[in-house]
Short mmCIF file of C-alpha atoms in Angstrom, two decimals:
data_model
loop_
_atom_site.label_atom_id
_atom_site.label_comp_id
_atom_site.label_asym_id
_atom_site.label_seq_id
_atom_site.Cartn_x
_atom_site.Cartn_y
_atom_site.Cartn_z
CA MET A 1012 119.83 82.63 104.51
CA ARG A 1013 122.06 85.68 104.02
CA VAL A 1014 122.25 88.22 106.86
CA VAL A 1015 123.76 91.67 107.43
CA ILE A 1016 124.30 92.77 111.04
CA ALA A 1017 124.69 96.38 112.17
CA GLU A 1018 125.73 96.68 115.84
CA ASP A 1019 128.35 98.98 117.37
CA LEU A 1020 129.09 96.87 120.47
CA ALA A 1021 131.82 94.43 119.43
CA LEU A 1022 130.91 91.64 121.85
CA LEU A 1023 127.22 91.69 120.91
CA ARG A 1024 128.03 91.96 117.21
CA GLU A 1025 130.35 88.95 117.31
CA GLY A 1026 127.91 87.09 119.53
CA LEU A 1027 125.16 87.55 116.93
CA VAL A 1028 127.53 86.38 114.20
CA GLN A 1029 128.34 83.20 116.12
CA LEU A 1030 124.71 82.57 117.10
CA LEU A 1031 123.34 82.96 113.60
CA THR A 1032 126.15 80.97 112.01
CA ALA A 1033 125.44 78.13 114.44
CA HIS A 1034 121.83 78.11 113.19
CA ASP A 1035 122.81 77.88 109.51
CA PHE A 1036 122.60 81.56 108.59
CA GLU A 1037 125.30 83.10 106.40
CA VAL A 1038 126.46 86.41 107.89
CA ILE A 1039 127.76 88.18 104.80
CA GLU A 1040 128.81 91.34 106.63
CA ALA A 1041 128.76 92.74 110.18
CA VAL A 1042 129.27 96.49 110.52
CA ASP A 1043 129.42 98.99 113.37
CA ASN A 1044 128.14 102.29 111.95
CA GLY A 1045 125.31 103.82 109.93
CA PRO A 1046 127.11 104.63 106.67
CA ALA A 1047 128.65 101.15 106.52
CA MET A 1048 125.27 99.62 107.22
CA LEU A 1049 123.60 101.44 104.33
CA ARG A 1050 126.43 100.47 101.99
CA ALA A 1051 126.22 96.81 103.08
CA LEU A 1052 122.44 96.66 102.62
CA LEU A 1053 122.54 98.17 99.16
CA THR A 1054 125.54 96.12 98.07
CA HIS A 1055 124.48 92.70 99.37
CA ARG A 1056 120.69 93.01 99.45
CA PRO A 1057 120.51 90.35 102.18
CA ASP A 1058 117.60 88.07 102.98
CA VAL A 1059 117.33 89.89 106.32
CA ALA A 1060 119.21 92.60 108.22
CA ILE A 1061 119.51 92.81 112.01
CA VAL A 1062 120.19 96.40 113.02
CA ASP A 1063 120.60 98.58 116.09
CA VAL A 1064 118.95 102.00 116.28
CA ARG A 1065 121.80 104.09 117.67
CA LEU A 1066 125.01 103.73 115.69
CA PRO A 1067 128.10 105.89 115.09
CA PRO A 1068 128.83 108.58 114.20
CA THR A 1069 126.21 110.40 116.32
CA PHE A 1070 124.55 107.53 118.22
CA THR A 1071 121.05 108.92 117.62
CA ASP A 1072 118.99 107.10 114.99
CA GLU A 1073 121.50 106.17 112.28
CA GLY A 1074 120.36 102.54 112.19
CA LEU A 1075 116.73 103.39 111.52
CA GLN A 1076 117.66 106.12 109.05
CA ALA A 1077 119.80 103.69 107.09
CA ALA A 1078 117.04 101.06 107.20
CA VAL A 1079 114.44 103.50 105.87
CA GLN A 1080 116.80 104.71 103.15
CA ALA A 1081 117.72 101.15 102.15
CA ARG A 1082 114.08 100.09 101.88
CA ALA A 1083 113.38 103.15 99.74
CA GLN A 1084 115.96 101.85 97.25
CA VAL A 1085 115.30 98.13 97.78
CA PRO A 1086 111.55 97.85 98.42
CA GLY A 1087 110.62 95.05 100.80
CA LEU A 1088 114.14 94.56 102.19
CA PRO A 1089 113.52 92.62 105.44
CA ILE A 1090 114.68 94.56 108.51
CA LEU A 1091 114.71 93.39 112.13
CA VAL A 1092 115.53 96.18 114.59
CA LEU A 1093 117.25 94.90 117.74
CA SER A 1094 117.82 97.74 120.16
CA GLN A 1095 117.54 99.06 123.70
CA HIS A 1096 115.61 102.10 122.49
CA VAL A 1097 112.29 102.90 120.85
CA GLU A 1098 112.79 105.78 118.43
CA GLN A 1099 109.41 107.26 117.55
CA ILE A 1100 109.43 108.93 114.13
CA TYR A 1101 111.57 106.67 111.96
CA ALA A 1102 110.23 103.58 113.76
CA ARG A 1103 106.71 104.45 112.59
CA GLU A 1104 107.90 105.02 109.04
CA LEU A 1105 109.75 101.71 108.98
CA LEU A 1106 107.03 99.67 110.67
CA SER A 1107 104.12 101.08 108.67
CA ASP A 1108 105.72 100.13 105.35
CA GLN A 1109 103.59 97.19 104.26
CA ASN A 1110 106.12 95.98 101.69
CA GLY A 1111 108.33 93.21 103.09
CA GLY A 1112 109.20 91.75 106.47
CA VAL A 1113 109.89 94.00 109.44
CA GLY A 1114 110.37 93.66 113.18
CA TYR A 1115 111.33 95.60 116.29
CA LEU A 1116 112.68 93.81 119.37
CA LEU A 1117 114.24 95.13 122.58
CA LYS A 1118 117.58 93.58 123.51
CA ASP A 1119 116.86 93.24 127.20
CA ARG A 1120 113.59 91.42 126.52
CA VAL A 1121 114.95 88.66 124.25
CA PHE A 1122 115.15 85.67 126.57
CA ASP A 1123 114.87 82.65 124.28
CA VAL A 1124 117.53 82.00 121.62
CA ARG A 1125 115.41 79.56 119.65
CA ARG A 1126 112.47 81.98 119.58
CA PHE A 1127 114.81 84.79 118.47
CA VAL A 1128 116.10 82.66 115.60
CA ASP A 1129 112.53 81.85 114.61
CA MET A 1130 111.65 85.55 114.61
CA VAL A 1131 114.62 86.34 112.35
CA LYS A 1132 113.32 83.71 109.93
CA GLN A 1133 109.80 85.11 110.19
CA VAL A 1134 110.97 88.60 109.19
CA ALA A 1135 113.09 87.16 106.38
CA SER A 1136 110.00 85.37 105.02
CA GLY A 1137 108.01 88.63 104.95
CA GLY A 1138 106.40 88.48 108.38
CA THR A 1139 106.19 90.99 111.21
CA VAL A 1140 107.47 90.54 114.76
CA MET A 1141 107.04 93.10 117.50
CA ASP A 1142 107.85 93.45 121.17
CA PRO A 1143 104.61 94.50 122.92
CA LYS A 1144 106.57 97.17 124.82
CA VAL A 1145 107.51 98.80 121.51
CA ILE A 1146 103.85 98.91 120.49
CA SER A 1147 102.93 100.32 123.90
CA GLU A 1148 105.44 103.16 123.59
CA LEU A 1149 104.34 103.96 120.04
CA MET A 1150 100.72 104.01 121.17
CA ILE A 1151 101.44 106.41 124.04
CA LYS A 1152 102.49 109.01 121.48
CA HIS A 1153 98.94 109.01 120.10
CA ASP A 1154 97.05 108.44 123.32
CA THR A 1155 95.35 111.82 123.42
CA GLU A 1156 91.76 112.84 123.95
CA THR A 1157 91.36 113.25 120.17
CA SER A 1158 92.95 109.90 119.24
CA PRO A 1159 90.83 106.77 118.74
CA VAL A 1160 93.51 104.86 120.66
CA HIS A 1161 92.30 106.69 123.77
CA SER A 1162 88.97 104.92 123.45
CA LEU A 1163 90.47 101.43 123.77
CA THR A 1164 89.88 99.64 127.05
CA GLU A 1165 92.79 98.23 129.03
CA ARG A 1166 91.86 94.72 127.86
CA GLU A 1167 91.70 95.86 124.24
CA ARG A 1168 95.16 97.40 124.58
CA GLU A 1169 96.48 94.08 125.85
CA VAL A 1170 94.89 92.23 122.94
CA LEU A 1171 96.29 94.81 120.51
CA GLY A 1172 99.79 94.29 121.90
CA LEU A 1173 99.50 90.53 121.35
CA MET A 1174 98.10 91.10 117.86
CA ALA A 1175 101.15 93.24 117.14
CA GLU A 1176 103.36 90.28 118.01
CA GLY A 1177 101.72 88.47 115.10
CA ARG A 1178 99.65 86.14 117.29
CA SER A 1179 96.48 84.54 115.98
CA ASN A 1180 93.19 84.76 117.87
CA ALA A 1181 93.76 81.22 119.11
CA ALA A 1182 97.21 82.12 120.44
CA ILE A 1183 95.84 85.27 122.11
CA ALA A 1184 93.06 83.23 123.71
CA ALA A 1185 95.59 80.77 125.12
CA ARG A 1186 97.80 83.57 126.43
CA MET A 1187 94.95 85.50 128.09
CA PHE A 1188 92.91 82.45 129.16
CA PHE A 1189 89.95 83.64 127.09
CA SER A 1190 87.77 81.82 124.61
CA GLU A 1191 88.48 82.50 120.94
CA LYS A 1192 84.99 83.98 120.70
CA ALA A 1193 85.86 86.54 123.38
CA VAL A 1194 89.13 87.42 121.63
CA SER A 1195 87.31 87.83 118.33
CA LYS A 1196 84.90 90.23 120.02
CA HIS A 1197 87.81 92.29 121.35
CA THR A 1198 89.64 92.38 118.01
CA ASN A 1199 86.50 93.44 116.15
CA SER A 1200 85.98 96.21 118.69
CA ILE A 1201 89.60 97.36 118.29
CA PHE A 1202 89.35 97.54 114.51
CA SER A 1203 86.02 99.33 114.76
CA LYS A 1204 87.37 101.97 117.16
CA LEU A 1205 90.51 102.49 115.07
CA GLY A 1206 88.57 102.65 111.83
CA LEU A 1207 90.43 99.65 110.39
CA ALA A 1208 89.00 96.81 108.34
CA ALA A 1209 89.50 93.46 110.08
CA SER A 1210 91.50 90.76 108.29
CA GLY A 1211 92.04 87.07 108.92
CA ASP A 1212 95.72 87.40 108.10
CA ASP A 1213 97.83 87.99 111.24
CA ASN A 1214 100.60 89.80 109.41
CA ARG A 1215 98.23 92.16 107.64
CA ARG A 1216 96.42 92.88 110.92
CA VAL A 1217 99.72 93.89 112.52
CA LEU A 1218 100.68 96.10 109.60
CA ALA A 1219 97.24 97.74 109.60
CA VAL A 1220 97.64 98.66 113.28
CA LEU A 1221 101.14 100.00 112.67
CA ALA A 1222 99.96 101.95 109.63
CA TYR A 1223 97.29 103.56 111.81
CA LEU A 1224 99.88 104.54 114.42
CA ASN A 1225 101.94 106.13 111.68
CA ALA A 1226 99.03 107.96 110.05
CA GLU A 1227 99.09 111.06 112.24
CA ALA A 1228 102.88 111.22 112.64
CA GLN A 1229 104.68 114.03 110.90
CA VAL A 1230 107.53 112.09 109.31
CA PRO A 1231 110.39 114.15 107.88
CA PRO A 1232 112.31 112.78 104.88
CA PRO A 1233 115.32 110.66 105.94
CA ARG A 1234 118.42 112.73 106.47
CA THR A 1235 121.31 111.93 104.15
CA THR A 1236 124.04 109.96 105.88
CA ALA A 1237 127.48 111.01 104.81
CA SER A 1238 129.66 108.28 103.35
#
């Protein structure tokens, strides 16, 4: 499985290279800035890219910009964001794109190497992986009196976060010590309140929720990154 890595911190970048190589990935290029990342993605068209949000030259949102631009030219290019930050606008645009695998994890909340490797493979195969904290922060942006998200109960928010991780109803039930029937009731209520059609496919359920979160966002076109 061919991988491109975009990370400006040398130790973390090399650590990811060594980790992925040890698990039979082929790291075809590891870069440390936004322009180089975009070039690498378009040149190599990897099976999956692992990217940071804030990269040189400005350390704002170059990683997400480059990811969005790359997917515009290579539809469905699998992208796994691995960052310390949740960037609102471009994150919604990236995550709501229902074409190809996508994920967003927070560096300080990745505790299990084997699970991380599995999540990289899941994104590469077209799946979606999300840190619940990312979903929570994206939801806060829309948690207003006029937003349907405001109508969700605390329990429904918790279920939604687990859904966004790609968990099945059975997995959510085990995590929350509920019956599957109770989880199904919560998920149906969530979809009803958000105006979304329920689906038995975990990945499509996640993407539907993310698409909803993106629906009201005013997303500007990606800024051109100088080469």
